[in-house]
CSV table of C-alpha atoms in Angstrom, one decimal:
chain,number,residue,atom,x,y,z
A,1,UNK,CA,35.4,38.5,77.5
A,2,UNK,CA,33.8,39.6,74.0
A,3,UNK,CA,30.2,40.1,74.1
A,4,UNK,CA,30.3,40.2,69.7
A,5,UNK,CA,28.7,36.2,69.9
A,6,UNK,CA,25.4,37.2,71.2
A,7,UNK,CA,24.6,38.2,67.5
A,8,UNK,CA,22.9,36.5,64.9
A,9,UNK,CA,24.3,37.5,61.3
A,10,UNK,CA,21.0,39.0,60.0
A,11,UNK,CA,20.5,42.1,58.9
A,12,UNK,CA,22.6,45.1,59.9
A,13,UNK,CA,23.9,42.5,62.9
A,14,UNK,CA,27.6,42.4,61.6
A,15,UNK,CA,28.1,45.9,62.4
A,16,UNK,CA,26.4,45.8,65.8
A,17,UNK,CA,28.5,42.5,66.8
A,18,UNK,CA,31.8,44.6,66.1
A,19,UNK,CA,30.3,48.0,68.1
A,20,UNK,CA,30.2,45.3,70.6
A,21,UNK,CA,33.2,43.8,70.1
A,22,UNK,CA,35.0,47.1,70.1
A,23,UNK,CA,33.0,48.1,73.9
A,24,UNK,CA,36.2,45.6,74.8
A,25,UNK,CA,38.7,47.1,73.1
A,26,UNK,CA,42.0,47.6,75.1
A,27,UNK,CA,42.0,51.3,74.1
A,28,UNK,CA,39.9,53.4,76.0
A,29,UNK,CA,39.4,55.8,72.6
A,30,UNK,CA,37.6,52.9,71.0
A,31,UNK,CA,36.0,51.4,73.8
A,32,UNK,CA,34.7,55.4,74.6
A,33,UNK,CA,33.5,55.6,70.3
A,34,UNK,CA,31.9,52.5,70.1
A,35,UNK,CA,29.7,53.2,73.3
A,36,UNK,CA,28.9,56.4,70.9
A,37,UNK,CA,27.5,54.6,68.4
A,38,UNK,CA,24.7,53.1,71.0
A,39,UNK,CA,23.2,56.4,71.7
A,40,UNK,CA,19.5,56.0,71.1
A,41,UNK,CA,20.2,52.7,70.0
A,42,UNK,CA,16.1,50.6,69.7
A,43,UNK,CA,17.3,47.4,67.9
A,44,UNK,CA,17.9,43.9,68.3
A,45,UNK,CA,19.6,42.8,71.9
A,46,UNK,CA,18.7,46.0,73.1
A,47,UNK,CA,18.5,44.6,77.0
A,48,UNK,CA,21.9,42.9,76.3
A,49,UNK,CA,23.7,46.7,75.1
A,50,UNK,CA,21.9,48.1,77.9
A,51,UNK,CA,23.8,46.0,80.7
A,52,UNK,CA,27.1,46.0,78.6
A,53,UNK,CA,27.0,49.7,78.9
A,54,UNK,CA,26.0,49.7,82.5
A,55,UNK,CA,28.9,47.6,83.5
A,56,UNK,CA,30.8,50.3,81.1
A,57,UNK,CA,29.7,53.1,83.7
A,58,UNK,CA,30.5,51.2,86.4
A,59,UNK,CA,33.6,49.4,85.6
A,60,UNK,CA,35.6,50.4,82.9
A,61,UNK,CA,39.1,51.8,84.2
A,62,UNK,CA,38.8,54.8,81.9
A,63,UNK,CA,36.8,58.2,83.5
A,64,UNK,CA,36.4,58.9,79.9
A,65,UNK,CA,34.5,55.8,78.9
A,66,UNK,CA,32.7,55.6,82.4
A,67,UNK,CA,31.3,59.0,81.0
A,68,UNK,CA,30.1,58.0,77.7
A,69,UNK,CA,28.5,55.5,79.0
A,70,UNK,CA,26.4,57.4,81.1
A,71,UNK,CA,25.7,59.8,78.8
A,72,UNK,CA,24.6,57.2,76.2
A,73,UNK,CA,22.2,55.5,79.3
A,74,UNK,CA,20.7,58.5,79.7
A,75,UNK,CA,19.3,58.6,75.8
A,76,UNK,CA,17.5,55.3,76.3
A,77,UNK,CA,14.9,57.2,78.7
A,78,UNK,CA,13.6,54.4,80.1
A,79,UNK,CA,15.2,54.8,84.3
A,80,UNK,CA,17.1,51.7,84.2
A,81,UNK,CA,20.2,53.2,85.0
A,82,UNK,CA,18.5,55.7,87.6
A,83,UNK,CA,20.5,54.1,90.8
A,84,UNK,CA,23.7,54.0,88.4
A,85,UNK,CA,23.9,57.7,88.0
A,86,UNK,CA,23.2,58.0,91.9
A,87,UNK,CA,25.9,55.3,92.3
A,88,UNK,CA,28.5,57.1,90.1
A,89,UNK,CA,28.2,60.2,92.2
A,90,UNK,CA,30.8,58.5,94.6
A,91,UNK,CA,33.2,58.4,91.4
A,92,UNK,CA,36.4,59.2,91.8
A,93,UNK,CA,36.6,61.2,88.7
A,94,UNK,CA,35.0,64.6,88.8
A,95,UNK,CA,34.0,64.3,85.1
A,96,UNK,CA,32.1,61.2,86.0
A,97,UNK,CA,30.8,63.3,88.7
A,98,UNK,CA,29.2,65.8,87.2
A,99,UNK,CA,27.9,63.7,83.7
A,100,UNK,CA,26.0,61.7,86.7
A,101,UNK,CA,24.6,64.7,88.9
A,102,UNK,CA,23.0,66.2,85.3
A,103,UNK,CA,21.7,62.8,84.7
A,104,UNK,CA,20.4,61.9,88.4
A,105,UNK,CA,18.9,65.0,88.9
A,106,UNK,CA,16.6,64.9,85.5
A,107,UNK,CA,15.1,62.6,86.5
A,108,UNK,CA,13.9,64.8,89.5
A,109,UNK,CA,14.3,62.3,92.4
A,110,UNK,CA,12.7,62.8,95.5
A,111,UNK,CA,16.5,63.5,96.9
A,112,UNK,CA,17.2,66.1,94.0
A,113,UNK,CA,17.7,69.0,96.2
A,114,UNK,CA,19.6,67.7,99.2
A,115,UNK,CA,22.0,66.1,95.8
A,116,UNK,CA,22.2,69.5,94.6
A,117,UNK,CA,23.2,71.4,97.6
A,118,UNK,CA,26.1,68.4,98.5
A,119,UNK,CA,27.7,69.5,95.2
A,120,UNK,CA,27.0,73.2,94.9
A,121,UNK,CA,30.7,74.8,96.4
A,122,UNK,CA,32.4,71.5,94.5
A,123,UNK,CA,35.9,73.1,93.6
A,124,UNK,CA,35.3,71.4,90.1
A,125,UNK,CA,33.6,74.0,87.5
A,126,UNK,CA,32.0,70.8,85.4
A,127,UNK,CA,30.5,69.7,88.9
A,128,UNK,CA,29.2,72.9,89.3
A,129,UNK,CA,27.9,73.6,86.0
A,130,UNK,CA,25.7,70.0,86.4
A,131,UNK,CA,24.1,71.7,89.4
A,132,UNK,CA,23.6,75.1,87.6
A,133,UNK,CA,21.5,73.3,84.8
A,134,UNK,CA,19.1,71.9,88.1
A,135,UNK,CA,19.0,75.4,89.8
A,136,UNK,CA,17.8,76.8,86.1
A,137,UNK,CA,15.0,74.5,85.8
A,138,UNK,CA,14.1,75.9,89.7
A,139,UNK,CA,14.2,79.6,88.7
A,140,UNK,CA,14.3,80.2,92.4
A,141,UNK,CA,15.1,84.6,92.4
A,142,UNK,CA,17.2,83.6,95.1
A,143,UNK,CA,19.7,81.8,93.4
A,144,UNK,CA,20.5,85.0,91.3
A,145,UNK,CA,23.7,85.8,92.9
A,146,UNK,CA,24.9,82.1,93.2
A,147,UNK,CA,25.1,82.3,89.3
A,148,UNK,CA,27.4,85.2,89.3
A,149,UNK,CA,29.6,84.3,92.3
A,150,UNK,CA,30.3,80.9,90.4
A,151,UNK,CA,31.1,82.2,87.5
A,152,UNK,CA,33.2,85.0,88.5
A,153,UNK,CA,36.0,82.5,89.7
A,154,UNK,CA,35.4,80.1,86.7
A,155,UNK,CA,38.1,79.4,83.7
A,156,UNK,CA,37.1,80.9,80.2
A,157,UNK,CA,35.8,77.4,78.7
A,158,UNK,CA,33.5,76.7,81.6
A,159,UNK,CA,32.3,80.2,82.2
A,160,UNK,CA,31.7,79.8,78.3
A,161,UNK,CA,29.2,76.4,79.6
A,162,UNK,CA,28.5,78.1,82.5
A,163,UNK,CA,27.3,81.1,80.5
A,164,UNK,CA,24.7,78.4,78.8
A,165,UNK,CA,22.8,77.5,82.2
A,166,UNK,CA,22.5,80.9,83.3
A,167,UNK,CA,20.8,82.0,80.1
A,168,UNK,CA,18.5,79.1,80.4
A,169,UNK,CA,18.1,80.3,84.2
A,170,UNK,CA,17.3,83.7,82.7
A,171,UNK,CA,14.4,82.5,80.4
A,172,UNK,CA,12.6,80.4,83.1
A,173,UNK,CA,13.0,84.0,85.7
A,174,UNK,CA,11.0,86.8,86.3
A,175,UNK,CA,11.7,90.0,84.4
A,176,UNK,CA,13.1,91.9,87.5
A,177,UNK,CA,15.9,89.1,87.4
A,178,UNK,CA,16.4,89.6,83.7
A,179,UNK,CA,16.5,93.4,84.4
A,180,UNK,CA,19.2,93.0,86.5
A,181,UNK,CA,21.6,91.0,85.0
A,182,UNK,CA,22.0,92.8,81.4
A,183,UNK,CA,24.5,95.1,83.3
A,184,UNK,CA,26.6,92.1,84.0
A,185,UNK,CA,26.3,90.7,81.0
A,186,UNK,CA,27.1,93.5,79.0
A,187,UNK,CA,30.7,94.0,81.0
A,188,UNK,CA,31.3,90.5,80.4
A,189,UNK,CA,30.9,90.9,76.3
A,190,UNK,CA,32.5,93.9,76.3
A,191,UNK,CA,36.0,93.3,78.6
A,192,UNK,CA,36.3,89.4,79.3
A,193,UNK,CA,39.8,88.9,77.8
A,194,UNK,CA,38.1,85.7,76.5
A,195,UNK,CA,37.1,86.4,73.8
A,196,UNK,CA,34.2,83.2,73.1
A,197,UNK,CA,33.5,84.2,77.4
A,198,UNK,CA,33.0,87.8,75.4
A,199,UNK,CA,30.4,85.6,73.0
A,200,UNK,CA,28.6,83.5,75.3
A,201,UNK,CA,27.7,86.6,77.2
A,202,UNK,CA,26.5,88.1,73.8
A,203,UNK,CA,24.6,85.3,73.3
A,204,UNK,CA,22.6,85.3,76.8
A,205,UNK,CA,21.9,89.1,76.1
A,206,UNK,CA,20.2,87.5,72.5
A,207,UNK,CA,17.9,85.9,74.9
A,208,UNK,CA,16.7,88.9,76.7
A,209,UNK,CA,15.7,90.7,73.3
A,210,UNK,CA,11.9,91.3,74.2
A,211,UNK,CA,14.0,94.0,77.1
A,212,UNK,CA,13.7,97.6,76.0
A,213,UNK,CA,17.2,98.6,75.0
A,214,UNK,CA,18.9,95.1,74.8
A,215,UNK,CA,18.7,94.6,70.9
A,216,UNK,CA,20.7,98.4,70.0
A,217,UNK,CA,22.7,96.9,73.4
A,218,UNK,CA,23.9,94.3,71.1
A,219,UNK,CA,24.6,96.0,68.0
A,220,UNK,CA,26.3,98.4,69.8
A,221,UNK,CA,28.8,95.2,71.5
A,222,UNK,CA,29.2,93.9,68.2
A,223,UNK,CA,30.2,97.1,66.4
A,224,UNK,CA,33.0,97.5,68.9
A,225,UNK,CA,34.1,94.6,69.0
A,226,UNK,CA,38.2,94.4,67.9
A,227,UNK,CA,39.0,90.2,67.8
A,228,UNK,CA,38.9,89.4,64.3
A,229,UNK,CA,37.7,85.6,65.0
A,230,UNK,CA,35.1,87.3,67.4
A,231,UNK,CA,33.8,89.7,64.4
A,232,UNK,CA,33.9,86.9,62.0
A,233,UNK,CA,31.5,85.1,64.3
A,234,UNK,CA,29.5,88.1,64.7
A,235,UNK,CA,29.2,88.4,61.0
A,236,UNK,CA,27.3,85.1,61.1
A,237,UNK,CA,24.1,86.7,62.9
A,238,UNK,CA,23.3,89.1,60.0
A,239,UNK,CA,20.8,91.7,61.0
A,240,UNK,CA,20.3,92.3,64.2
């Protein structure tokens, strides 16, 4: 089934039929690019891409693609795919999984919080992460030492994104809660073996810079530091 002849051949058209055409591609690569290239997307035969990508997310045989197209849904903005994202929750692919639970809980249903706590101990750390984003926009105090249980057990590349909510969790908290995580992030920049983990936590501590103490904190972090890649990074900040 190609979906390329509901194009006329005016204008930038051509192009669009074969983004189309490729949505059908047997490889899931393609299929995954070519739902890309929709992100945003405002032209002609928008209500047409729309559906093709909805069946996309709910269809294709490929986590990967399923993904994508959720992700590229969720830049239209306009809550047509709202009971799609609450739908894929029941995917069988964790990745699918947790693209949906960021996208479903945006839009701050009336369910949001009983969705949340369903997928809160999920053994997957991209699952996990999702609901992390949510709890940041809460800033609830209480959900403090959530944040640093989850991430203790986490491998380096999701603590790395799990690193990312927390800080955003940080800036929306009191400054009690600030307070008392520099400690923690200071070990981690200091002695993660990871060394981006090392980074990320470097970079949370760059939020908290209006703290007393955290900016010759950071200087001090980078001056010791030992990785080579990790110092070239540092190297990029300039003055701190």
């Amino acid at each position: 089934k190609s979906y390329g002849g509901n194009y006329s051949n005016e204008g930038d058209t051509t192009a669009k039929g074969m983004l189309v055409r490729a949505i059908n591609d047997p490889f899931w690569k393609l299929r995954q690019m070519a739902i890309s290239n929709f992100a945003e997307y405002e032209g002609e035969g928008f209500a047409t891409v729309e559906k093709i990508i909805q069946d996309r997310a709910r269809f294709d045989p490929h986590p990967q693609v399923r993904s994508e197209a959720i992700i590229t849904l969720a830049t239209y903005g306009d809550n047509n795919s709202d009971s799609l994202y609450r739908q894929a929750l029941e995917d069988s692919s964790y990745q699918v999984v947790s693209v949906a639970i960021e996208k479903y809980l945006m839009g701050q249903p009336s369910d949001a919080k009983e969705i949340a706590a369903r997928f809160e101990n999920s053994p997957n750390d991209a699952i996990v992460t999702s609901v992390g984003n949510y709890y940041a926009g809460l800033a609830e105090p209480n959900r403090y030492d959530w944040f640093l249980e989850k991430m203790k057990r986490m491998k380096p590349t999701d603590k790395y994104n799990f690193l990312q909510v927390f800080g955003k969790y940080l800036i929306k908290s009191k400054q009690d809660i600030q307070r008392k995580s520099i400690p923690v992030m200071e070990s981690i920049a200091r002695n993660n073996p990871s060394y981006f983990v090392r980074f990320g936590a470097f970079q949370v501590l760059g939020l908290l810079t209006d703290i007393q103490g955290v900016n010759s904190l950071r200087k001090d972090i980078r001056a010791k530091e030992t990785e080579p890649k990790l110092k070239e990074m540092y190297s990029q900040f300039g003055e701190l």
